């Protein structure tokens, strides 16, 4: 007899706490289709690995409830031997897991291809609900940086960006991020990740370093006196803004001091365009061009071409054709550009370059996950990220590398800032993680992945805050599962009730305008509210009627809700057409709702 929902929750509480200590990356599962003659499917690398780059020695096989192998160890052992013989490998049944699944062993000498053959054999069996590698988990200790505990923006459950969960897969290694800003003031918590940049400020009144353009992007300070930058504008100390931005992206991590960078394996190329009173479009345009590998007359070729550009800067008005031209060319060269939406509590449509095309326009959120009071908003915002709200307490800002000098450089330190300038490097850092995890990603795919895998803002936003709050771990996991995708997403947000112990319901998504077949790693994101998800059977139905099983029923799965992304090898299916998600509740007592689902090609 089934237990009550309250008792079920008590039973799973210990397991839930234990699981939280280990890797929480979402497993991607490409299951066999429910058809009389299942199609052979390529096996993504992730389904053959115990850890990235480590071939699995064991597999966990879940059988459907009616299968003899689900109840008989002897039958499971015989099935393992048969599957191994069919694949030309030795496969041994080891034991039955608490969930009823079988653990089978392939031995330490099995190659990735050997494991793939065995996985494919299990996947082709209609009595098998799932087959996954016995993955190697490791404790996820916090970095030893002394100020890491203050970096709520990276790890807090409410409104942090879930960065630590991405580090086991990617750290930004091999990626250069150009920070187009005020330049760089020396800081020992950042120096090891700094590579050559350039000073693009041509006007000496703005540069305040005594000369025009040169190869030294050092920040001499951008302080100014009252009225020096316009009538009524008060005096301001040097901001060391570019160094604060750079630290958020790639401060040296696990060095026993200071803070942790989001993409701490990446390199920062400081590109100076902002000085006293700001910086001109003409210098910024050349900086965008040069940083992305383009040619600028009179400037040496860039030997540290950036695959990501951070621009925590902005002005009023429409995006000009001149600026848009530079951005478009940079993106066409393969560089992703993250841009601050602006700090005017206004529609970003009125502020450039946050309103330009082909950029990731970033709004700022507070520690509660609401839109920060100052942040711009609107339909042109793509994504939100932590930017801080120091009006509710200094520690609610974003802590990063800085300098204590009020005019010229003095001693290095750390300070809390707030702004969309602080939110933007969170997204630039995430873009570096994604590029590091999957070097073939285009800027469009990176943007799509960030938006597709965002979560709903925990707090309020009026006016438009993009796709939601960026989630680093979920996004990195999504691009690391193998297969070729374009990053284009089709979705259905029409809620459909799932009747208790009733007939299956279906929700449709019409896909058009594509050529050829669907990818071998079609992402199917499912959001279902249900108080006993083990009751549910979930399938994807292709346009030709082929059924791909995503989730089988399980009497031992008493957790609430299904909010996950499955991966399906749909490479034999025509992409265009009507795809359906089929959901059925197979047991009494609980009801639910299919809230939404997405297909990412």
XYZ file of C-alpha atoms in Angstrom:
601
model
C 0.000 0.000 0.000
C 1.237 3.504 -0.761
C 2.197 5.705 2.148
C 0.760 9.155 2.813
C 2.479 12.189 1.222
C 3.685 13.447 4.613
C 5.280 10.108 5.485
C 6.885 9.898 2.044
C 8.583 13.220 2.620
C 9.983 12.048 5.979
C 11.323 8.948 4.314
C 13.260 10.854 1.652
C 14.591 13.674 3.842
C 17.832 11.932 4.827
C 18.563 10.950 1.256
C 17.939 14.498 0.063
C 20.395 15.950 2.577
C 23.014 13.353 1.670
C 22.638 14.022 -2.046
C 23.187 17.730 -1.515
C 26.786 17.023 -0.469
C 27.665 15.711 -3.878
C 27.610 16.750 -7.516
C 24.183 18.067 -8.456
C 24.597 18.317 -12.233
C 21.502 17.164 -14.101
C 22.041 13.826 -15.789
C 21.010 13.731 -19.416
C 19.187 10.581 -20.444
C 18.422 9.504 -23.980
C 15.965 6.641 -23.546
C 14.822 4.051 -25.997
C 11.700 4.875 -27.939
C 8.508 2.974 -27.227
C 8.138 1.257 -30.551
C 7.994 -2.308 -31.752
C 11.372 -1.991 -33.466
C 13.436 0.641 -31.626
C 15.821 2.654 -33.741
C 19.531 2.345 -33.028
C 20.740 5.478 -31.306
C 24.138 7.045 -30.968
C 25.260 7.200 -27.347
C 26.473 10.638 -26.162
C 29.811 10.657 -24.350
C 28.147 11.742 -21.113
C 26.277 8.420 -20.968
C 29.528 6.441 -21.049
C 31.505 8.406 -18.468
C 31.798 8.167 -14.699
C 33.184 11.719 -14.733
C 34.237 14.050 -17.566
C 36.937 12.150 -19.467
C 36.681 9.026 -17.246
C 35.124 5.933 -18.871
C 32.442 4.282 -16.754
C 33.154 0.834 -15.351
C 29.596 0.234 -14.127
C 26.085 0.939 -15.345
C 22.834 1.338 -13.427
C 19.935 -0.324 -15.226
C 16.319 0.350 -14.306
C 13.752 -2.114 -15.596
C 10.086 -1.400 -16.126
C 7.869 -2.643 -13.297
C 6.452 -5.534 -15.313
C 9.823 -6.938 -16.354
C 11.037 -10.173 -14.748
C 14.478 -8.587 -14.343
C 12.960 -5.912 -12.106
C 12.268 -8.531 -9.397
C 14.659 -11.425 -10.039
C 18.402 -11.154 -9.513
C 18.899 -14.322 -11.546
C 16.973 -12.812 -14.448
C 18.941 -9.551 -14.201
C 22.190 -11.536 -14.149
C 21.157 -13.536 -17.214
C 20.112 -10.344 -18.982
C 23.483 -8.712 -18.228
C 25.296 -11.705 -19.701
C 23.058 -11.650 -22.772
C 23.516 -7.935 -23.308
C 27.264 -8.342 -22.964
C 27.366 -11.233 -25.400
C 25.358 -9.269 -27.924
C 27.736 -6.324 -27.618
C 30.851 -8.485 -27.530
C 31.684 -7.521 -23.936
C 31.747 -9.160 -20.497
C 28.944 -7.698 -18.406
C 28.386 -8.948 -14.849
C 25.420 -8.320 -12.563
C 26.733 -6.964 -9.248
C 23.793 -6.234 -6.983
C 20.334 -4.768 -6.652
C 20.138 -1.122 -5.582
C 17.627 0.164 -3.055
C 15.500 1.574 -5.864
C 15.279 -1.854 -7.477
C 17.686 -0.973 -10.284
C 20.470 -3.379 -11.224
C 24.162 -2.489 -10.992
C 26.220 -4.147 -13.732
C 29.990 -4.152 -14.171
C 31.959 -3.907 -17.429
C 35.429 -4.014 -15.923
C 38.266 -1.529 -15.809
C 39.470 -2.291 -19.333
C 36.288 -1.313 -21.162
C 36.743 1.528 -23.652
C 34.230 4.297 -24.224
C 33.132 2.492 -27.400
C 32.664 -0.750 -25.420
C 30.496 1.023 -22.866
C 28.527 2.712 -25.653
C 27.786 -0.685 -27.215
C 26.435 -2.060 -23.956
C 24.408 1.089 -23.262
C 22.913 0.855 -26.745
C 21.975 -2.786 -26.152
C 20.111 -1.911 -22.971
C 18.460 1.112 -24.553
C 17.110 -1.058 -27.363
C 15.323 -3.338 -24.880
C 11.690 -2.223 -24.404
C 11.727 -3.676 -20.870
C 14.492 -1.278 -19.802
C 13.282 2.036 -18.357
C 16.732 3.619 -18.230
C 20.448 2.883 -18.295
C 22.925 5.409 -16.895
C 26.612 5.317 -15.928
C 27.506 4.789 -12.291
C 28.908 8.300 -12.026
C 31.819 9.277 -9.829
C 30.894 12.011 -7.370
C 33.289 14.131 -5.348
C 32.745 16.411 -2.359
C 32.094 19.958 -3.549
C 34.144 21.951 -1.086
C 34.031 25.725 -1.078
C 37.078 27.580 -2.439
C 39.608 28.560 0.231
C 39.537 32.249 -0.715
C 39.208 34.166 2.546
C 36.350 36.446 1.409
C 34.389 33.783 -0.461
C 31.713 33.551 2.239
C 30.747 37.145 1.391
C 30.105 36.323 -2.273
C 26.408 35.586 -1.906
C 25.996 36.328 -5.593
C 27.787 33.103 -6.492
C 26.193 30.551 -4.199
C 23.192 31.670 -2.130
C 20.109 29.584 -2.864
C 17.675 32.488 -3.030
C 19.328 34.784 -5.557
C 22.836 33.506 -6.205
C 23.809 32.353 -9.683
C 24.587 28.721 -8.702
C 28.197 29.069 -9.844
C 29.972 26.433 -7.689
C 27.910 23.670 -9.278
C 29.446 24.534 -12.661
C 33.086 24.378 -11.558
C 33.354 20.587 -11.666
C 32.743 20.814 -15.415
C 34.260 24.152 -16.491
C 36.372 26.961 -15.054
C 36.820 29.111 -18.169
C 40.150 27.561 -19.096
C 41.279 28.454 -22.608
C 38.989 31.495 -22.890
C 40.034 35.161 -22.943
C 37.540 37.776 -21.790
C 38.090 41.371 -22.873
C 36.966 43.862 -20.238
C 36.279 47.084 -22.171
C 36.330 49.552 -19.291
C 38.657 51.848 -17.280
C 41.676 49.566 -17.613
C 43.404 47.625 -14.857
C 45.082 48.630 -11.606
C 47.511 46.028 -10.266
C 45.984 43.527 -7.839
C 47.636 40.332 -6.599
C 44.301 38.467 -6.527
C 43.917 39.041 -10.258
C 47.402 39.493 -11.732
C 47.966 35.839 -12.652
C 44.948 35.947 -14.962
C 45.788 39.211 -16.745
C 47.060 39.099 -20.343
C 47.934 41.886 -22.747
C 45.325 44.517 -23.558
C 45.364 48.034 -24.984
C 44.593 51.657 -24.139
C 42.218 53.014 -26.793
C 41.641 56.468 -25.283
C 42.839 58.937 -27.897
C 41.899 62.197 -26.123
C 44.510 63.107 -23.494
C 41.950 65.116 -21.506
C 40.085 61.833 -20.982
C 43.070 59.499 -20.670
C 44.831 61.482 -17.874
C 47.896 59.303 -18.409
C 49.750 61.931 -20.450
C 49.387 60.313 -23.867
C 46.951 58.871 -26.352
C 46.578 55.292 -27.504
C 49.230 52.785 -26.469
C 49.722 49.188 -25.396
C 49.524 49.966 -21.678
C 45.941 49.595 -20.346
C 46.890 50.570 -16.778
C 44.199 52.554 -14.991
C 45.694 55.838 -13.658
C 42.437 56.791 -11.932
C 39.296 58.491 -13.255
C 38.603 61.001 -10.464
C 37.256 64.451 -11.299
C 36.420 67.688 -9.529
C 32.971 69.210 -9.094
C 31.584 70.625 -12.363
C 34.577 69.240 -14.300
C 32.359 66.790 -16.147
C 29.426 69.160 -16.539
C 27.622 71.843 -14.647
C 26.136 70.551 -11.404
C 27.944 67.221 -11.505
C 29.629 66.679 -8.117
C 33.213 65.531 -7.616
C 33.982 61.817 -7.729
C 36.881 59.681 -6.529
C 38.566 57.187 -8.835
C 36.342 54.168 -9.352
C 38.851 51.465 -10.425
C 35.736 50.166 -12.147
C 37.447 47.902 -14.690
C 39.368 46.088 -11.965
C 36.189 45.436 -9.980
C 34.523 44.022 -13.092
C 37.553 41.883 -13.944
C 37.696 40.387 -10.462
C 34.102 39.196 -10.663
C 34.918 37.383 -13.885
C 38.312 35.861 -13.176
C 39.844 36.604 -9.780
C 42.395 33.921 -8.937
C 40.627 31.196 -6.946
C 41.745 28.687 -4.318
C 44.799 30.820 -3.581
C 43.958 31.308 0.096
C 43.136 34.992 -0.215
C 40.448 37.387 -1.346
C 37.598 36.362 -3.603
C 36.742 33.691 -6.161
C 36.184 34.498 -9.841
C 33.253 33.031 -11.737
C 35.464 31.846 -14.615
C 38.699 31.696 -12.643
C 40.433 29.606 -15.304
C 39.898 32.329 -17.918
C 42.228 35.190 -18.799
C 41.346 38.883 -18.723
C 42.465 41.284 -21.442
C 41.972 44.827 -20.102
C 40.929 47.218 -22.872
C 40.836 50.829 -21.722
C 38.147 53.130 -23.150
C 36.841 54.992 -20.079
C 38.780 57.761 -18.342
C 37.939 61.101 -16.761
C 34.252 61.838 -17.388
C 33.706 58.695 -19.464
C 34.679 57.592 -22.950
C 33.749 58.146 -26.586
C 31.879 55.844 -28.955
C 34.744 56.045 -31.441
C 37.207 54.549 -28.946
C 34.715 51.917 -27.812
C 34.009 50.893 -31.416
C 37.711 50.386 -32.092
C 38.071 48.478 -28.829
C 35.245 46.104 -29.764
C 36.803 45.547 -33.163
C 40.322 44.930 -31.850
C 39.316 42.777 -28.886
C 37.368 40.405 -31.161
C 40.255 39.993 -33.603
C 39.460 42.728 -36.100
C 41.929 45.198 -37.548
C 42.253 48.790 -36.294
C 44.506 51.166 -38.221
C 47.634 52.108 -36.285
C 47.089 49.456 -33.612
C 49.122 46.213 -33.522
C 47.267 42.964 -34.145
C 45.684 41.470 -31.041
C 47.520 38.371 -29.821
C 44.906 37.714 -27.107
C 41.695 37.622 -29.130
C 38.671 37.473 -26.830
C 35.807 35.043 -27.271
C 33.853 37.051 -24.705
C 33.591 40.837 -24.289
C 32.262 42.552 -21.163
C 30.964 46.103 -21.550
C 29.759 47.479 -18.226
C 29.183 50.906 -19.705
C 26.484 52.887 -21.418
C 24.923 56.152 -22.474
C 21.580 57.563 -23.534
C 19.830 57.222 -26.867
C 19.374 54.654 -29.583
C 22.061 52.220 -30.617
C 23.858 53.989 -33.450
C 24.630 52.331 -36.753
C 28.333 52.824 -36.022
C 28.199 50.953 -32.724
C 25.883 48.273 -34.090
C 28.220 47.687 -37.017
C 31.151 47.016 -34.681
C 29.086 44.714 -32.480
C 27.717 42.728 -35.411
C 31.189 42.266 -36.883
C 32.559 41.100 -33.531
C 29.766 38.583 -33.069
C 30.297 37.336 -36.612
C 33.922 36.705 -35.644
C 32.643 34.448 -32.862
C 32.775 36.767 -29.846
C 29.937 36.879 -27.320
C 29.202 40.375 -25.963
C 27.609 40.999 -22.561
C 26.402 44.572 -21.978
C 24.968 46.398 -18.959
C 21.312 47.376 -19.333
C 21.964 50.575 -17.369
C 21.219 52.081 -13.961
C 18.440 54.616 -14.663
C 15.388 52.582 -13.599
C 14.227 53.184 -17.146
C 13.441 51.172 -20.242
C 16.711 49.913 -21.718
C 15.338 50.860 -25.144
C 16.478 54.381 -24.280
C 20.065 53.433 -23.443
C 22.954 52.233 -25.613
C 24.646 49.788 -26.040
C 22.209 47.807 -23.872
C 19.600 48.324 -26.604
C 21.820 47.120 -29.460
C 21.170 43.902 -31.356
C 23.354 40.807 -30.992
C 24.370 41.563 -27.404
C 23.305 39.926 -24.141
C 21.676 42.826 -22.310
C 21.884 42.294 -18.540
C 19.609 43.645 -15.804
C 20.574 43.597 -12.118
C 18.914 41.809 -9.224
C 19.188 42.298 -5.464
C 20.063 39.742 -2.808
C 16.362 38.878 -2.567
C 16.186 38.150 -6.293
C 14.045 41.156 -7.179
C 14.956 43.712 -9.820
C 17.406 46.123 -8.209
C 15.773 49.523 -7.731
C 18.192 51.250 -10.104
C 18.250 48.633 -12.870
C 16.890 49.338 -16.321
C 14.272 46.937 -17.631
C 12.217 46.230 -20.742
C 11.673 43.793 -23.563
C 15.242 44.257 -24.810
C 16.690 42.865 -21.567
C 17.865 39.301 -22.189
C 18.780 38.042 -18.734
C 19.170 39.109 -15.108
C 22.117 38.505 -12.798
C 23.151 39.593 -9.295
C 24.058 43.285 -9.245
C 23.505 44.045 -5.588
C 21.496 46.594 -3.609
C 23.705 48.405 -1.108
C 20.856 50.613 0.113
C 19.702 47.585 2.133
C 23.189 47.025 3.556
C 26.719 47.265 2.201
C 27.148 43.484 2.324
C 24.227 43.158 -0.094
C 26.431 44.559 -2.847
C 28.905 42.655 -5.047
C 32.361 42.190 -3.498
C 35.344 42.319 -5.860
C 38.915 43.481 -6.363
C 39.653 47.210 -6.021
C 42.184 49.823 -4.890
C 42.053 52.145 -1.887
C 43.358 55.210 -3.750
C 40.874 58.064 -3.983
C 42.711 59.698 -6.885
C 45.781 57.734 -7.938
C 46.509 54.110 -7.115
C 47.377 53.190 -3.532
C 47.040 49.807 -1.809
C 44.945 47.006 -3.222
C 41.746 46.084 -1.427
C 38.232 44.732 -1.951
C 34.956 46.632 -1.976
C 31.226 46.183 -2.458
C 29.738 47.868 -5.528
C 26.235 47.736 -6.986
C 24.975 48.189 -10.532
C 24.218 46.544 -13.827
C 27.978 47.010 -14.245
C 28.325 44.323 -11.561
C 25.616 42.086 -13.021
C 27.158 42.042 -16.496
C 30.466 40.339 -15.546
C 28.431 37.535 -14.005
C 27.078 36.821 -17.490
C 30.458 37.368 -19.172
C 31.935 34.906 -16.698
C 29.164 32.420 -17.424
C 29.748 32.823 -21.168
C 33.427 31.977 -20.567
C 32.417 28.857 -18.636
C 30.163 27.776 -21.503
C 32.826 28.391 -24.134
C 35.296 26.441 -22.022
C 32.856 23.548 -21.636
C 31.981 23.452 -25.334
C 34.347 25.361 -27.612
C 32.098 24.946 -30.664
C 29.336 27.144 -29.242
C 28.482 30.268 -31.234
C 27.487 33.562 -29.569
C 23.854 32.874 -30.478
C 24.012 29.430 -28.904
C 25.614 30.823 -25.752
C 22.907 33.453 -25.415
C 20.169 30.907 -26.045
C 21.633 28.462 -23.514
C 21.830 31.147 -20.818
C 18.239 32.213 -21.409
C 16.799 28.718 -21.825
C 18.314 27.510 -18.561
C 17.497 30.562 -16.443
C 15.174 30.220 -13.473
C 12.289 32.469 -12.532
C 13.235 35.535 -10.506
C 12.642 34.856 -6.798
C 11.527 38.479 -6.382
C 9.472 41.035 -8.251
C 10.268 42.728 -11.540
C 7.984 45.136 -13.332
C 8.738 46.120 -16.889
C 10.702 43.076 -18.044
C 13.832 41.385 -16.676
C 14.540 39.003 -19.522
C 14.409 35.221 -19.291
C 14.957 35.237 -15.525
C 17.910 34.784 -13.193
C 20.886 33.080 -14.836
C 21.822 29.650 -13.454
C 25.461 28.731 -14.099
C 25.383 25.059 -13.102
C 22.257 24.274 -15.084
C 23.490 26.117 -18.167
C 26.944 24.519 -18.167
C 25.373 21.077 -17.731
C 23.055 21.739 -20.662
C 25.876 22.486 -23.099
C 28.125 19.676 -21.874
C 25.881 16.727 -22.681
C 27.210 15.993 -26.165
C 25.504 16.234 -29.543
C 25.111 19.116 -31.944
C 22.456 21.749 -31.342
C 21.698 25.207 -32.658
C 20.430 26.557 -29.355
C 17.055 27.533 -30.865
C 14.182 27.004 -28.424
C 10.490 26.324 -29.048
C 8.161 26.307 -26.065
C 4.630 25.796 -24.821
C 3.512 27.718 -21.740
C -0.143 26.646 -21.770
C -0.846 24.805 -18.523
C -2.602 21.432 -18.832
C -4.098 19.571 -15.868
C -2.903 15.982 -15.369
C -5.867 13.924 -14.075
C -5.361 11.536 -11.189
C -4.891 7.948 -12.384
C -6.437 8.919 -15.710
C -5.846 9.132 -19.416
C -2.702 10.674 -20.833
C -2.740 14.346 -21.707
C -0.744 15.903 -24.538
C 0.704 19.356 -25.187
C 1.906 20.376 -28.647
C 4.736 22.502 -30.004
C 4.794 23.358 -33.720
C 8.330 23.550 -35.144
C 8.813 25.215 -38.527
C 11.449 26.970 -40.587
C 14.143 24.358 -39.943
C 15.979 22.191 -42.435
C 16.888 18.523 -42.137
C 16.531 16.378 -39.066
C 16.428 17.102 -35.351
C 19.750 16.906 -33.450
C 21.227 13.868 -31.738
C 20.987 15.799 -28.465
C 17.518 17.326 -28.588
C 16.843 18.995 -25.226
C 13.387 18.482 -23.749
C 12.817 20.711 -20.702
C 9.789 19.737 -18.616
C 8.112 21.640 -15.771
C 5.389 19.630 -14.018
C 3.864 20.240 -10.597
C 2.845 16.924 -9.010
C 2.935 15.746 -5.391
C 4.161 12.200 -6.152
C 6.145 12.220 -9.361
C 6.656 8.457 -9.322
C 3.075 8.202 -10.615
C 4.024 9.909 -13.859
C 4.964 8.485 -17.244
C 6.352 11.110 -19.621
C 7.057 10.670 -23.325
C 8.027 12.790 -26.304
C 6.061 12.138 -29.483
C 7.810 13.055 -32.728
C 5.915 14.470 -35.724
C 5.812 11.019 -37.360
C 4.294 9.459 -34.232
C 7.456 7.833 -32.908
C 7.405 7.784 -29.100
C 10.513 8.491 -27.029
C 10.227 7.553 -23.360
C 11.513 10.279 -21.037
C 10.360 8.996 -17.642
C 8.760 5.784 -16.435
C 6.579 5.277 -13.375
C 8.257 4.301 -10.116
C 6.495 3.435 -6.863
C 9.661 4.363 -4.918
C 10.022 7.899 -6.315
C 8.026 9.903 -3.759
C 9.521 13.328 -4.437
C 7.440 16.256 -5.635
C 7.432 17.721 -9.156
C 9.360 17.149 -12.368
C 11.527 20.096 -13.327
C 14.355 18.786 -15.460
C 15.796 18.597 -18.964
C 16.023 15.310 -20.849
C 18.242 14.646 -23.856
C 16.883 12.582 -26.745
C 18.643 11.293 -29.834
C 16.116 12.517 -32.396
C 18.544 12.592 -35.318
C 16.346 10.223 -37.348
C 13.353 12.551 -37.085
C 12.429 15.434 -39.387
C 12.766 18.622 -37.351
C 9.725 20.431 -38.719
C 6.288 19.382 -37.594
C 4.184 19.077 -34.462
C 5.983 17.587 -31.466
C 3.991 16.496 -28.434
C 4.717 15.906 -24.776
C 2.572 13.102 -23.391
C 2.021 12.849 -19.623
C -0.001 10.237 -17.751
C -0.703 9.756 -14.029
C -0.739 5.972 -13.443
C -1.722 5.764 -9.749
C -4.367 7.172 -7.420
C -4.206 9.934 -4.771
C -2.220 12.723 -6.466
C -2.933 15.227 -9.224
C -0.743 17.736 -11.009
C -0.249 20.213 -13.834
C 2.014 20.348 -16.850
C 3.074 23.984 -16.498
C 5.321 24.283 -19.550
C 7.830 22.461 -21.718
C 10.517 23.391 -24.246
C 12.419 21.880 -27.154
C 15.936 23.191 -27.786
C 17.420 22.250 -31.163
